């Protein structure tokens, strides 16, 4: 039977009622959705944010509060609207609350206790665990935007987590859109909306499962790192101190220090894995002690300790090289290895270069482990600082100790004048600080600590380089303003917490500033010590002696003593004359003035070639030679340079077991150049494909539109691949889509068509056997060869520009020059140090 207009209207109104109730329930649901949406967190916005900025945004209290309020309301509506019980995910939710509660929350008022009805699946008895965790929800955006930075591995679990995060974020945004925009005119919207809400929850369950599985796996790995660090500390202490007998004052200090460091590790393990993790740690410590005592009793070798940096206070995190860990069985070898690296870095970086930064870069797996443990321990330390001064009975002993060390380090770094040190001691008076903190007045505490922070920041600024003063002053003013604002809004229990967080944040800022200052001082000292090595032959002679001690003298060089070096020389000799001839021909073909002609292969041209006016120039290029010499035709120089070019242009990752013995000290440098080589291929291929796809469309874009799109793509890929080197094809294709958005005002259908074409062509074009790949690889190889053999001056730059211009990638010339100059440095240093061995094998 046909319905009348009135009946149809009533039916439509009835169908729309559930959505109106959802949006306006208690007059807050729509407001909550608007409040969350106004913060601008969505799929498009997060992809354009650098990882560090995104992390900061996700930790914003305003965002967390808005997300929690909205998610709590979604849970309430899910339970109320579900026709059948929702999925039970208690077994997953319990992994999100493994950390013990820090403070007991005050009881809710009777009016708030009955606000939201919880399902049995959303909570466990005696707890109030929300079904939707705001932090886990926001983590999905981080995984979608920066999977390489968030996910430590590339296994199936990480892949599934990433895919589920993409689906969940999509469902969340569709649900929010439904809340904000309201029902469509057509009937049946209530069923559609219920399905949308159920789809959101289903996507959440799938994502939560993957997230928990990944979290548990990552937590176990990190727990293992922390437990190993604690065991190594234990063995180090037992070797340094007497197991039985009387302890000296120094030994007691070491034991106290190790106990403090292990307490930090234990607290972090408890946060990760709860009491079970602590039990595993204690069992491992017990086993380490037993093994050490057994080895001592039987006379066997004990496990070699690795000394983790002292972080009882974070000012000591960056211990000097002399305090680095060493093998208990052969400390002399460890020191020798460190000295070799130090001298090698000095020879590669002149006094005017960033020598200190190069020497302090952790590259090995062991260093990476130590760095991760160190970061965890520092974070744990500041958590302890905050918690120790929070609560009804705050303990200020750790805070006082930290302020005392700030005073001591400021005195150490200040000029050696008695008056200056006395002034610091007077302004940062530990006795007065203890008395003020003991008074119980939060206002006095904040005032005196604020004075100490202000004085400390001013002192650090005066001791730092004059060039940094203005920048430091701005950051100091910003910090103090933030701390003052947090103190003004604080009240009651929240006030105590805000005070603790403000104090911890302020002191941490001061500590980081002091650490940077100490690094600058150490840098100057090291550069002064490096002068004799860089100006004389001492450094080369030292490395020659170390190499001879390890592999024998040049007279004994053979396939048995230096097999990889012999392979390197033989492989280079087989291609050196051909490569040199091609280089010479390219050099002679350069125009005497002006730029190289712009050429794009006919096979890939779709209307326009690379514009002749496209410039790769930069301030560096315009300034002339960089100082890296060209190859003069000497046979040894040609063999080493071309051999290195073959190494870094290989598609197989460089490994210690396949790298010539002469380059083991520089393996990380060569791996970094190899990464740049492959990155240049990827960017050049992307720009070429974008040009081809756009020029194949009708109507064709103007030359200005085309170049603007390619320039935007270049900037985006440099930024993306710089922050996430392992970015995949999807990120590259999306960058191409965004860069092409302004060309032709494409419809959604056209954008999808572009995405499919670009994705298919890009994936095909980066396969080693593909014609496009071979052509781009050849161009990039020629560009690197032009600089490696032609030097970092005008000739090398012109050769690189001409080679890259053939594939429309002249914008990458400066990147190629910088990377190839590293190869030249490695070659010239190796020829000086290992020349006798090369000549013996040649």
mmCIF file of C-alpha atoms in Angstrom, residues 323-589:
data_model
loop_
_atom_site.group_PDB
_atom_site.id
_atom_site.type_symbol
_atom_site.label_atom_id
_atom_site.label_comp_id
_atom_site.label_asym_id
_atom_site.label_seq_id
_atom_site.Cartn_x
_atom_site.Cartn_y
_atom_site.Cartn_z
ATOM 1 C CA UNK A 323 84.840 5.446 30.124
ATOM 2 C CA UNK A 324 83.507 3.417 27.239
ATOM 3 C CA UNK A 325 82.880 -0.229 27.664
ATOM 4 C CA UNK A 326 85.632 -2.668 26.931
ATOM 5 C CA UNK A 327 86.209 -6.346 26.848
ATOM 6 C CA UNK A 328 87.371 -7.712 30.157
ATOM 7 C CA UNK A 329 89.595 -10.235 28.430
ATOM 8 C CA UNK A 330 91.330 -7.757 26.077
ATOM 9 C CA UNK A 331 90.871 -4.126 27.131
ATOM 10 C CA UNK A 332 93.972 -3.115 25.182
ATOM 11 C CA UNK A 333 92.381 -4.271 21.919
ATOM 12 C CA UNK A 334 89.239 -2.290 22.671
ATOM 13 C CA UNK A 335 91.236 0.870 23.357
ATOM 14 C CA UNK A 336 93.248 0.318 20.171
ATOM 15 C CA UNK A 337 90.052 -0.035 18.141
ATOM 16 C CA UNK A 338 88.610 3.146 19.617
ATOM 17 C CA UNK A 339 91.833 5.033 18.915
ATOM 18 C CA UNK A 340 91.822 3.816 15.322
ATOM 19 C CA UNK A 341 88.286 5.093 14.841
ATOM 20 C CA UNK A 342 89.214 8.398 16.445
ATOM 21 C CA UNK A 343 92.279 8.954 14.252
ATOM 22 C CA UNK A 344 90.390 7.796 11.159
ATOM 23 C CA UNK A 345 87.641 10.322 11.855
ATOM 24 C CA UNK A 346 90.223 13.053 12.313
ATOM 25 C CA UNK A 347 91.751 12.292 8.922
ATOM 26 C CA UNK A 348 88.348 12.313 7.224
ATOM 27 C CA UNK A 349 87.119 15.490 8.930
ATOM 28 C CA UNK A 350 89.309 18.546 8.996
ATOM 29 C CA UNK A 351 89.405 20.715 12.107
ATOM 30 C CA UNK A 352 86.838 22.997 10.527
ATOM 31 C CA UNK A 353 84.409 20.148 9.897
ATOM 32 C CA UNK A 354 81.971 18.536 12.296
ATOM 33 C CA UNK A 355 84.577 16.205 13.693
ATOM 34 C CA UNK A 356 83.029 15.793 17.122
ATOM 35 C CA UNK A 357 79.620 14.994 15.677
ATOM 36 C CA UNK A 358 81.117 12.341 13.430
ATOM 37 C CA UNK A 359 82.988 10.694 16.281
ATOM 38 C CA UNK A 360 80.010 10.538 18.611
ATOM 39 C CA UNK A 361 77.628 8.919 16.120
ATOM 40 C CA UNK A 362 76.568 5.463 17.276
ATOM 41 C CA UNK A 363 76.436 3.068 14.336
ATOM 42 C CA UNK A 364 77.045 -0.465 15.499
ATOM 43 C CA UNK A 365 74.347 -2.779 16.788
ATOM 44 C CA UNK A 366 75.941 -2.736 20.239
ATOM 45 C CA UNK A 367 75.931 1.059 20.251
ATOM 46 C CA UNK A 368 72.309 1.097 19.128
ATOM 47 C CA UNK A 369 71.417 -1.207 22.011
ATOM 48 C CA UNK A 370 73.316 0.964 24.456
ATOM 49 C CA UNK A 371 71.585 4.062 23.095
ATOM 50 C CA UNK A 372 68.121 2.518 23.470
ATOM 51 C CA UNK A 373 68.838 1.430 27.023
ATOM 52 C CA UNK A 374 70.247 4.847 27.828
ATOM 53 C CA UNK A 375 67.144 6.617 26.524
ATOM 54 C CA UNK A 376 64.879 4.328 28.507
ATOM 55 C CA UNK A 377 66.898 4.915 31.650
ATOM 56 C CA UNK A 378 66.855 8.692 31.220
ATOM 57 C CA UNK A 379 63.085 8.695 30.697
ATOM 58 C CA UNK A 380 62.707 6.476 33.746
ATOM 59 C CA UNK A 381 64.842 8.868 35.746
ATOM 60 C CA UNK A 382 62.621 11.848 34.967
ATOM 61 C CA UNK A 383 59.511 9.819 35.725
ATOM 62 C CA UNK A 384 61.020 9.058 39.125
ATOM 63 C CA UNK A 385 61.849 12.747 39.685
ATOM 64 C CA UNK A 386 58.244 13.706 38.953
ATOM 65 C CA UNK A 387 56.728 10.963 41.083
ATOM 66 C CA UNK A 388 59.083 11.531 44.017
ATOM 67 C CA UNK A 389 57.820 15.078 44.573
ATOM 68 C CA UNK A 390 54.157 14.170 44.032
ATOM 69 C CA UNK A 391 51.795 12.936 46.670
ATOM 70 C CA UNK A 392 50.983 13.590 50.297
ATOM 71 C CA UNK A 393 54.547 12.883 51.474
ATOM 72 C CA UNK A 394 56.880 14.139 48.750
ATOM 73 C CA UNK A 395 60.544 13.112 48.826
ATOM 74 C CA UNK A 396 62.773 15.954 47.635
ATOM 75 C CA UNK A 397 66.119 14.186 48.142
ATOM 76 C CA UNK A 398 66.517 13.276 44.469
ATOM 77 C CA UNK A 399 65.525 16.775 43.381
ATOM 78 C CA UNK A 400 68.059 18.338 45.762
ATOM 79 C CA UNK A 401 70.758 15.979 44.553
ATOM 80 C CA UNK A 402 70.037 16.875 40.934
ATOM 81 C CA UNK A 403 70.140 20.614 41.609
ATOM 82 C CA UNK A 404 73.444 20.060 43.428
ATOM 83 C CA UNK A 405 74.911 18.399 40.357
ATOM 84 C CA UNK A 406 73.675 21.256 38.177
ATOM 85 C CA UNK A 407 75.580 23.612 40.478
ATOM 86 C CA UNK A 408 78.722 21.439 40.358
ATOM 87 C CA UNK A 409 78.767 21.234 36.579
ATOM 88 C CA UNK A 410 78.199 24.965 36.177
ATOM 89 C CA UNK A 411 81.194 25.536 38.459
ATOM 90 C CA UNK A 412 83.245 23.055 36.452
ATOM 91 C CA UNK A 413 82.401 24.715 33.132
ATOM 92 C CA UNK A 414 82.773 28.302 34.307
ATOM 93 C CA UNK A 415 86.123 30.122 33.937
ATOM 94 C CA UNK A 416 88.587 29.224 36.644
ATOM 95 C CA UNK A 417 87.942 32.244 38.800
ATOM 96 C CA UNK A 418 87.193 31.830 42.497
ATOM 97 C CA UNK A 419 84.644 34.629 42.476
ATOM 98 C CA UNK A 420 82.632 32.982 39.684
ATOM 99 C CA UNK A 421 82.469 29.655 41.485
ATOM 100 C CA UNK A 422 81.527 31.342 44.750
ATOM 101 C CA UNK A 423 78.749 33.223 43.005
ATOM 102 C CA UNK A 424 77.319 29.987 41.588
ATOM 103 C CA UNK A 425 77.449 28.331 45.016
ATOM 104 C CA UNK A 426 75.706 31.350 46.541
ATOM 105 C CA UNK A 427 72.936 31.503 43.935
ATOM 106 C CA UNK A 428 72.336 27.735 44.028
ATOM 107 C CA UNK A 429 72.487 27.115 47.768
ATOM 108 C CA UNK A 430 71.598 23.491 48.460
ATOM 109 C CA UNK A 431 71.064 24.037 52.192
ATOM 110 C CA UNK A 432 68.586 26.843 51.618
ATOM 111 C CA UNK A 433 66.854 24.778 48.932
ATOM 112 C CA UNK A 434 66.448 21.866 51.359
ATOM 113 C CA UNK A 435 64.993 24.179 54.006
ATOM 114 C CA UNK A 436 62.561 25.794 51.555
ATOM 115 C CA UNK A 437 61.369 22.439 50.243
ATOM 116 C CA UNK A 438 60.946 21.182 53.784
ATOM 117 C CA UNK A 439 58.693 24.106 54.702
ATOM 118 C CA UNK A 440 55.764 22.535 52.852
ATOM 119 C CA UNK A 441 54.830 25.772 51.068
ATOM 120 C CA UNK A 442 54.307 25.100 47.384
ATOM 121 C CA UNK A 443 54.417 28.826 46.637
ATOM 122 C CA UNK A 444 57.862 29.178 48.255
ATOM 123 C CA UNK A 445 59.056 26.009 46.532
ATOM 124 C CA UNK A 446 57.998 27.297 43.133
ATOM 125 C CA UNK A 447 59.525 30.737 43.766
ATOM 126 C CA UNK A 448 62.951 29.492 44.887
ATOM 127 C CA UNK A 449 63.201 26.764 42.263
ATOM 128 C CA UNK A 450 62.187 29.318 39.645
ATOM 129 C CA UNK A 451 65.062 31.560 40.740
ATOM 130 C CA UNK A 452 67.492 28.644 40.480
ATOM 131 C CA UNK A 453 66.230 27.749 37.003
ATOM 132 C CA UNK A 454 66.475 31.370 35.874
ATOM 133 C CA UNK A 455 70.032 31.726 37.176
ATOM 134 C CA UNK A 456 71.118 28.374 35.717
ATOM 135 C CA UNK A 457 69.756 29.247 32.286
ATOM 136 C CA UNK A 458 71.414 32.672 32.350
ATOM 137 C CA UNK A 459 74.743 31.108 33.346
ATOM 138 C CA UNK A 460 74.588 28.486 30.599
ATOM 139 C CA UNK A 461 73.786 31.189 28.068
ATOM 140 C CA UNK A 462 76.792 33.269 29.166
ATOM 141 C CA UNK A 463 79.114 30.274 28.954
ATOM 142 C CA UNK A 464 77.878 29.230 25.497
ATOM 143 C CA UNK A 465 79.023 30.536 22.125
ATOM 144 C CA UNK A 466 77.952 34.090 21.354
ATOM 145 C CA UNK A 467 76.334 32.969 18.094
ATOM 146 C CA UNK A 468 73.811 30.888 20.030
ATOM 147 C CA UNK A 469 72.914 33.530 22.616
ATOM 148 C CA UNK A 470 69.859 35.023 20.888
ATOM 149 C CA UNK A 471 68.372 31.628 20.060
ATOM 150 C CA UNK A 472 68.980 30.345 23.591
ATOM 151 C CA UNK A 473 67.463 33.462 25.120
ATOM 152 C CA UNK A 474 64.253 32.982 23.147
ATOM 153 C CA UNK A 475 63.974 29.326 24.159
ATOM 154 C CA UNK A 476 64.657 30.205 27.798
ATOM 155 C CA UNK A 477 61.985 32.905 27.851
ATOM 156 C CA UNK A 478 59.502 30.498 26.248
ATOM 157 C CA UNK A 479 60.253 27.799 28.830
ATOM 158 C CA UNK A 480 59.909 30.122 31.813
ATOM 159 C CA UNK A 481 56.635 31.494 30.424
ATOM 160 C CA UNK A 482 55.234 27.974 30.057
ATOM 161 C CA UNK A 483 56.283 27.052 33.584
ATOM 162 C CA UNK A 484 54.778 30.236 35.006
ATOM 163 C CA UNK A 485 51.510 29.589 33.174
ATOM 164 C CA UNK A 486 51.296 26.024 34.472
ATOM 165 C CA UNK A 487 51.873 27.249 38.024
ATOM 166 C CA UNK A 488 49.133 29.889 37.776
ATOM 167 C CA UNK A 489 46.419 27.459 36.686
ATOM 168 C CA UNK A 490 47.395 24.831 39.262
ATOM 169 C CA UNK A 491 45.178 24.170 42.255
ATOM 170 C CA UNK A 492 44.558 21.304 44.700
ATOM 171 C CA UNK A 493 45.823 17.853 43.794
ATOM 172 C CA UNK A 494 46.106 18.910 40.161
ATOM 173 C CA UNK A 495 48.259 21.781 41.358
ATOM 174 C CA UNK A 496 50.708 19.428 43.052
ATOM 175 C CA UNK A 497 50.922 17.358 39.907
ATOM 176 C CA UNK A 498 51.351 20.424 37.699
ATOM 177 C CA UNK A 499 54.074 21.729 40.002
ATOM 178 C CA UNK A 500 55.931 18.408 39.822
ATOM 179 C CA UNK A 501 55.696 18.250 36.034
ATOM 180 C CA UNK A 502 56.819 21.873 35.695
ATOM 181 C CA UNK A 503 59.833 21.336 37.967
ATOM 182 C CA UNK A 504 60.817 18.151 36.144
ATOM 183 C CA UNK A 505 60.429 19.796 32.747
ATOM 184 C CA UNK A 506 62.426 22.858 33.777
ATOM 185 C CA UNK A 507 65.293 20.884 35.287
ATOM 186 C CA UNK A 508 65.401 18.553 32.315
ATOM 187 C CA UNK A 509 65.713 21.549 30.024
ATOM 188 C CA UNK A 510 68.603 22.914 32.109
ATOM 189 C CA UNK A 511 70.323 19.529 32.117
ATOM 190 C CA UNK A 512 70.054 19.229 28.333
ATOM 191 C CA UNK A 513 71.499 22.715 27.930
ATOM 192 C CA UNK A 514 74.443 21.824 30.180
ATOM 193 C CA UNK A 515 75.045 18.622 28.234
ATOM 194 C CA UNK A 516 75.161 20.587 24.977
ATOM 195 C CA UNK A 517 77.570 23.050 26.560
ATOM 196 C CA UNK A 518 79.806 20.213 27.739
ATOM 197 C CA UNK A 519 79.741 18.767 24.230
ATOM 198 C CA UNK A 520 80.876 22.111 22.800
ATOM 199 C CA UNK A 521 83.725 22.297 25.314
ATOM 200 C CA UNK A 522 84.784 18.730 24.512
ATOM 201 C CA UNK A 523 84.630 19.521 20.813
ATOM 202 C CA UNK A 524 87.062 22.404 21.203
ATOM 203 C CA UNK A 525 89.413 20.271 23.285
ATOM 204 C CA UNK A 526 89.382 17.441 20.761
ATOM 205 C CA UNK A 527 89.962 19.783 17.839
ATOM 206 C CA UNK A 528 92.945 21.293 19.633
ATOM 207 C CA UNK A 529 94.327 17.810 20.256
ATOM 208 C CA UNK A 530 93.738 16.911 16.602
ATOM 209 C CA UNK A 531 95.946 19.668 15.209
ATOM 210 C CA UNK A 532 99.229 17.676 15.297
ATOM 211 C CA UNK A 533 97.566 14.641 13.711
ATOM 212 C CA UNK A 534 95.945 16.611 10.894
ATOM 213 C CA UNK A 535 99.001 18.733 10.113
ATOM 214 C CA UNK A 536 101.564 15.954 10.196
ATOM 215 C CA UNK A 537 101.945 12.306 9.275
ATOM 216 C CA UNK A 538 101.328 10.930 12.772
ATOM 217 C CA UNK A 539 97.746 9.895 12.033
ATOM 218 C CA UNK A 540 98.620 8.050 8.817
ATOM 219 C CA UNK A 541 101.539 6.280 10.489
ATOM 220 C CA UNK A 542 99.371 5.238 13.428
ATOM 221 C CA UNK A 543 96.727 3.675 11.165
ATOM 222 C CA UNK A 544 99.405 1.985 9.067
ATOM 223 C CA UNK A 545 100.895 0.379 12.159
ATOM 224 C CA UNK A 546 97.474 -0.769 13.377
ATOM 225 C CA UNK A 547 96.657 -2.241 9.943
ATOM 226 C CA UNK A 548 100.027 -4.028 9.807
ATOM 227 C CA UNK A 549 99.510 -5.462 13.290
ATOM 228 C CA UNK A 550 96.187 -6.894 12.188
ATOM 229 C CA UNK A 551 96.905 -8.063 8.612
ATOM 230 C CA UNK A 552 100.677 -8.194 8.326
ATOM 231 C CA UNK A 553 103.192 -5.938 6.513
ATOM 232 C CA UNK A 554 102.805 -4.968 2.831
ATOM 233 C CA UNK A 555 105.442 -7.480 1.811
ATOM 234 C CA UNK A 556 103.191 -10.302 3.044
ATOM 235 C CA UNK A 557 100.016 -9.052 1.337
ATOM 236 C CA UNK A 558 98.321 -11.980 -0.374
ATOM 237 C CA UNK A 559 95.020 -13.713 -1.018
ATOM 238 C CA UNK A 560 95.253 -15.428 2.350
ATOM 239 C CA UNK A 561 95.898 -12.311 4.450
ATOM 240 C CA UNK A 562 93.745 -9.814 2.506
ATOM 241 C CA UNK A 563 91.242 -11.812 0.408
ATOM 242 C CA UNK A 564 88.574 -9.108 0.184
ATOM 243 C CA UNK A 565 91.085 -6.418 -0.677
ATOM 244 C CA UNK A 566 92.486 -8.592 -3.471
ATOM 245 C CA UNK A 567 88.988 -9.173 -4.857
ATOM 246 C CA UNK A 568 88.357 -5.428 -4.715
ATOM 247 C CA UNK A 569 91.547 -4.620 -6.627
ATOM 248 C CA UNK A 570 90.921 -7.319 -9.239
ATOM 249 C CA UNK A 571 87.318 -6.261 -9.847
ATOM 250 C CA UNK A 572 88.313 -2.608 -10.156
ATOM 251 C CA UNK A 573 91.196 -3.350 -12.541
ATOM 252 C CA UNK A 574 88.799 -5.151 -14.881
ATOM 253 C CA UNK A 575 86.688 -2.019 -15.466
ATOM 254 C CA UNK A 576 88.999 0.859 -14.624
ATOM 255 C CA UNK A 577 90.144 1.650 -18.156
ATOM 256 C CA UNK A 578 86.627 1.566 -19.595
ATOM 257 C CA UNK A 579 85.274 3.784 -16.797
ATOM 258 C CA UNK A 580 88.160 6.226 -17.141
ATOM 259 C CA UNK A 581 87.703 6.401 -20.920
ATOM 260 C CA UNK A 582 83.976 7.122 -20.572
ATOM 261 C CA UNK A 583 84.731 9.753 -17.949
ATOM 262 C CA UNK A 584 87.296 11.434 -20.189
ATOM 263 C CA UNK A 585 84.867 11.460 -23.124
ATOM 264 C CA UNK A 586 82.125 12.974 -20.969
ATOM 265 C CA UNK A 587 84.552 15.590 -19.695
ATOM 266 C CA UNK A 588 85.641 16.581 -23.186
ATOM 267 C CA UNK A 589 82.000 16.790 -24.304
#
